Coordinates of C-alpha atoms in Angstrom, one line a residue:
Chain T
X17 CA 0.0 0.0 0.0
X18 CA 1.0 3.5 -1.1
X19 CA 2.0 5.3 2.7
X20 CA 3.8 7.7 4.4
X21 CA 6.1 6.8 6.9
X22 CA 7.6 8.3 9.5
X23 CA 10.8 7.6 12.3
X24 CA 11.2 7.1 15.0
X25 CA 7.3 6.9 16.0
X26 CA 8.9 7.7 19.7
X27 CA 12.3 10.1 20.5
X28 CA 13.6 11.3 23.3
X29 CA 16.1 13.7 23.5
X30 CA 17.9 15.8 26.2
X31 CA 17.2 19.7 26.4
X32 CA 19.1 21.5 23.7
X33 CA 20.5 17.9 21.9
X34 CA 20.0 18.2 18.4
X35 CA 17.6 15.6 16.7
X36 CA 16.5 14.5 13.6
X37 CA 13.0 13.1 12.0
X38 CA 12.7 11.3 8.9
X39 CA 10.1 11.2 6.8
X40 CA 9.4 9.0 3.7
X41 CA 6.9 8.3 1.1
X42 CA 5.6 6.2 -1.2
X43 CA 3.2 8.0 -3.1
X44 CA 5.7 9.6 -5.6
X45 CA 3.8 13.0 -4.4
X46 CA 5.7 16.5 -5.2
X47 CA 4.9 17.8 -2.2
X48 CA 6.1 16.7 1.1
X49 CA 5.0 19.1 4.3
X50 CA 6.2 19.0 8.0
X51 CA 3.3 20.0 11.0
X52 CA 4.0 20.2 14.6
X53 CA 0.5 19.4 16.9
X54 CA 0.4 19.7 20.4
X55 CA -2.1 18.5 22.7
X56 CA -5.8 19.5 21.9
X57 CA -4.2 21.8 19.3
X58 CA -4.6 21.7 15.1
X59 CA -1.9 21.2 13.2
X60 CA 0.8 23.8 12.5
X61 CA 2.6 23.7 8.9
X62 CA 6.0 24.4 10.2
X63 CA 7.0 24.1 6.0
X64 CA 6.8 22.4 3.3
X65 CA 8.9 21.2 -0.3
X66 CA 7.4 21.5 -3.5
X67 CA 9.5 19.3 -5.1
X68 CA 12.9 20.6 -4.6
X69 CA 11.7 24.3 -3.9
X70 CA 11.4 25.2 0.0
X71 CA 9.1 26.7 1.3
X72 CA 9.0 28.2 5.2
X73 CA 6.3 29.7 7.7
X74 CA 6.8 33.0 8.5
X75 CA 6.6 32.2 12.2
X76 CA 8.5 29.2 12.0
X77 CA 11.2 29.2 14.6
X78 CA 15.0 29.2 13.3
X79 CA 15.3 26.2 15.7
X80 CA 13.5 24.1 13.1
X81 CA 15.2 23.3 9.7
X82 CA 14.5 21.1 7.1
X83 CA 16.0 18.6 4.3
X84 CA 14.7 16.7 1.4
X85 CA 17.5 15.1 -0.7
X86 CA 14.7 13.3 -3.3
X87 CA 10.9 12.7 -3.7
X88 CA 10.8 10.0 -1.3
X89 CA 12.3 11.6 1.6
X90 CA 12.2 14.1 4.0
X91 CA 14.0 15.1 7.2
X92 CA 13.1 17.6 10.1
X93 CA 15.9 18.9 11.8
X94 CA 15.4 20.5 15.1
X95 CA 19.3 22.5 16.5
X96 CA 18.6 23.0 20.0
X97 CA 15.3 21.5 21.3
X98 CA 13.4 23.3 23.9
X99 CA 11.1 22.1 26.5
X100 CA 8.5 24.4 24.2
X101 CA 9.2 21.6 21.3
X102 CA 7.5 18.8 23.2
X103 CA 4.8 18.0 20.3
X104 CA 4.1 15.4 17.7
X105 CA 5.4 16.0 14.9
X106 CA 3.5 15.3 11.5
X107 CA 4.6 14.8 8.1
X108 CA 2.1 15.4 5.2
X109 CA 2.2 14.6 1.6
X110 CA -0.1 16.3 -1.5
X111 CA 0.1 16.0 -5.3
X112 CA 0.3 19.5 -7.0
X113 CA -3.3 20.8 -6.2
X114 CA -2.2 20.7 -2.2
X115 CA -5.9 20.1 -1.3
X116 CA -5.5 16.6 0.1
X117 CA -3.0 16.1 2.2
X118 CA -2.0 12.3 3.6
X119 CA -0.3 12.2 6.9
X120 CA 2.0 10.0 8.4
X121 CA 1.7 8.4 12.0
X122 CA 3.6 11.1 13.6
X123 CA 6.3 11.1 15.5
X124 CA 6.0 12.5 19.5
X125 CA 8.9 13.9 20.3
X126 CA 9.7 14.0 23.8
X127 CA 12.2 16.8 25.4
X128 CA 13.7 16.2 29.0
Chain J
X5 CA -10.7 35.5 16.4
X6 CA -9.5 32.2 15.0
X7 CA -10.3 31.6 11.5
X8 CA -11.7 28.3 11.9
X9 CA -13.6 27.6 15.0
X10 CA -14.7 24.0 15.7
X11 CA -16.3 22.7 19.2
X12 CA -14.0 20.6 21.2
X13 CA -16.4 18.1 22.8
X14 CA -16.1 15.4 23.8
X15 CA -19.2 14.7 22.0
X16 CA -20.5 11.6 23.2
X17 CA -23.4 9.5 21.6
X18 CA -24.8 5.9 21.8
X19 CA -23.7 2.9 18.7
X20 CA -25.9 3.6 15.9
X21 CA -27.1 7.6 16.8
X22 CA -26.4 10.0 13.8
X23 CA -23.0 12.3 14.6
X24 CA -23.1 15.5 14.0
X25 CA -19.6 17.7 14.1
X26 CA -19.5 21.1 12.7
X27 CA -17.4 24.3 11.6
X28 CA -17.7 27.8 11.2
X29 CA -14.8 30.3 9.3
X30 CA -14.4 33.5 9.1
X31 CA -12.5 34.2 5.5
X32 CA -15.2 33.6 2.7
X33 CA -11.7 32.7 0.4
X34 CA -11.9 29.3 1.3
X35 CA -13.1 27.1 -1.1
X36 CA -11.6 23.3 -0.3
X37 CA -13.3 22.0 2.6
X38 CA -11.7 18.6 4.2
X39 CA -12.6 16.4 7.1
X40 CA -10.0 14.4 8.6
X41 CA -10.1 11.6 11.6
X42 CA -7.2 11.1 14.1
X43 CA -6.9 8.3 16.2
X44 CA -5.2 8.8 19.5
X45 CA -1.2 9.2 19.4
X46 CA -1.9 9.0 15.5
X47 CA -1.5 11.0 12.1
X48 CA -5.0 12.4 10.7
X49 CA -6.1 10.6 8.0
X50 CA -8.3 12.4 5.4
X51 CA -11.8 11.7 5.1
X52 CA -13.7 13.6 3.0
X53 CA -12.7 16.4 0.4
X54 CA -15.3 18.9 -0.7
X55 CA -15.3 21.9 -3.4
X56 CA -17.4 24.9 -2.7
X57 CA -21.0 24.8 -1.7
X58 CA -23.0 21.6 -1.4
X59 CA -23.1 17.8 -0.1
X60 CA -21.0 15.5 -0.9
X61 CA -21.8 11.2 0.8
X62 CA -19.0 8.7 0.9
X63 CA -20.8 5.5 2.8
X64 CA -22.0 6.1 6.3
X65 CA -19.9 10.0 5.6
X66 CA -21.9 13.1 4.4
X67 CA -20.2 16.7 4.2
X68 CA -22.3 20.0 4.0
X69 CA -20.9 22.8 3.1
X70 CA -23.1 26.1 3.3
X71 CA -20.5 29.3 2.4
X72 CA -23.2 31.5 2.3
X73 CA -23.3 31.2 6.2
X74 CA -19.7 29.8 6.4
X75 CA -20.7 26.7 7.7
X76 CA -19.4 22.7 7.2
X77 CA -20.8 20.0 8.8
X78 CA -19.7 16.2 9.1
X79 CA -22.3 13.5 9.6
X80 CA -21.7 10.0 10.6
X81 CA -24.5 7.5 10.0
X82 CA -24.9 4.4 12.2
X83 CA -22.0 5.5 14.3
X84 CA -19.6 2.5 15.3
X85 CA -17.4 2.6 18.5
X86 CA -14.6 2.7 16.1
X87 CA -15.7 5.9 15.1
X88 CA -14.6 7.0 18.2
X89 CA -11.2 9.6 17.3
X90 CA -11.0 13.5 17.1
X91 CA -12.5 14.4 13.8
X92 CA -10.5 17.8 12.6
X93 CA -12.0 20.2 9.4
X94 CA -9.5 21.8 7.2
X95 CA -9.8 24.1 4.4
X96 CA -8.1 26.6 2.0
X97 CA -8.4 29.3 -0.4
X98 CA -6.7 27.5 -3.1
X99 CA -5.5 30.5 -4.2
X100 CA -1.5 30.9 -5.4
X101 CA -0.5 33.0 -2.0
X102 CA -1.9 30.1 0.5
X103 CA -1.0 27.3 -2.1
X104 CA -0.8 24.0 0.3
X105 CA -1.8 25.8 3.5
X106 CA -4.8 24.8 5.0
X107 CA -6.7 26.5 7.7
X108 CA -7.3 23.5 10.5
X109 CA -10.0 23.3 13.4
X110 CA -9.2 22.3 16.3
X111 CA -10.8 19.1 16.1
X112 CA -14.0 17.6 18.5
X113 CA -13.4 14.5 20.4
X114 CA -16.4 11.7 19.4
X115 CA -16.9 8.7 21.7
X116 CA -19.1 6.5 20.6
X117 CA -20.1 3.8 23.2
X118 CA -21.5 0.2 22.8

């Protein structure tokens, strides 16, 4: 089955240890998007790829970077996490109309 | 004001009642209305996609949109317990600005129970 795939599904890091999610897919979608969620929250597109072409939220914290080296993947990159960073983290894929968007499983990230 | 308000819940109702979820916006640019259903500690899945104004049915699934009052509704015939997950509504403008960004509810927590 065509998917979207995301690990770990569970981190843990240490306060201000950089850590990396990966995100990949199997849809051959152009667009790949990442979304933190915290608890009873909606989604928030932290950014997104269309195709190679980046594309960041204006409130998106510099903390938060981003790396897709082909269709299929897609890493988020967080420098120095917070205790603020605690959240799942979401990635999304879309064809080129953007409408429909198919999430992954998430990965909750967990900062001590 | 939030652009996209949606009631929390939890809504609870009885296996088999009709569920009723519902959202109001505020920016009469959207056009794509989605529903989406997220299982606890789990990535939404998409449910239903509508364009503009009217009702779209996908099995026991009906959207409503109504953007003259700026008003989507979800309903959920013959409810199941595994129905039972935070259902979120999303939309957009489509428009080249907000390309890909959609506009998300909070979601409202249904239990459904046997």
């Amino acid at each position: 089955d065509a998917m979207v795939i995301q690990n770990p599904r569970y981190q843990v890091t240490q306060f201000g240890k950089p850590v990396t999610l990966s995100c990949s897919q199997t849809l051959n979608h152009n667009v790949m998007y990442w979304y933190q969620q915290k608890s009873s929250q909606a989604p928030k597109l932290l950014f997104h790829y269309y195709d190679k072409d980046f594309n960041n939220e204006a409130d998106t914290p510099d903390n938060f970077q981003s790396r897709r080296p082909n269709t299929s993947f897609c890493f988020l990159d967080i420098r120095s996490p917070g205790l603020g960073d605690a959240a799942m983290y979401l990635c999304a894929t879309s064809s080129r109309t953007g409408y429909e968007q198919y999430f992954g499983p998430g990965t909750r990230l967990t900062v001590t | 004001q939030k652009e996209v308000e949606q009631d929390p819940g939890p809504l609870s109702v009885p296996e088999g009642a009709i569920v009723s979820l519902n959202c109001t916006y505020s920016n009469s640019a959207f056009q794509y209305f989605m529903w989406y259903r997220q299982y606890s500690r789990k990535g939404p899945e998409l449910l239903m996609y509508t364009y503009s104004s009217g009702n779209k049915e996908d099995g026991r699934f009906t959207a409503q949109v109504d953007k003259s009052s700026k008003y989507i509704s979800l309903f959920i015939r013959d409810s199941q317990p595994s129905d039972s997950a935070t259902y979120l509504c999303a939309m957009s403008t489509g428009t080249t600005d907000s390309w890909g960004k959609l506009q998300f509810g909070a979601g409202t927590q249904v239990v459904v129970t046997p």
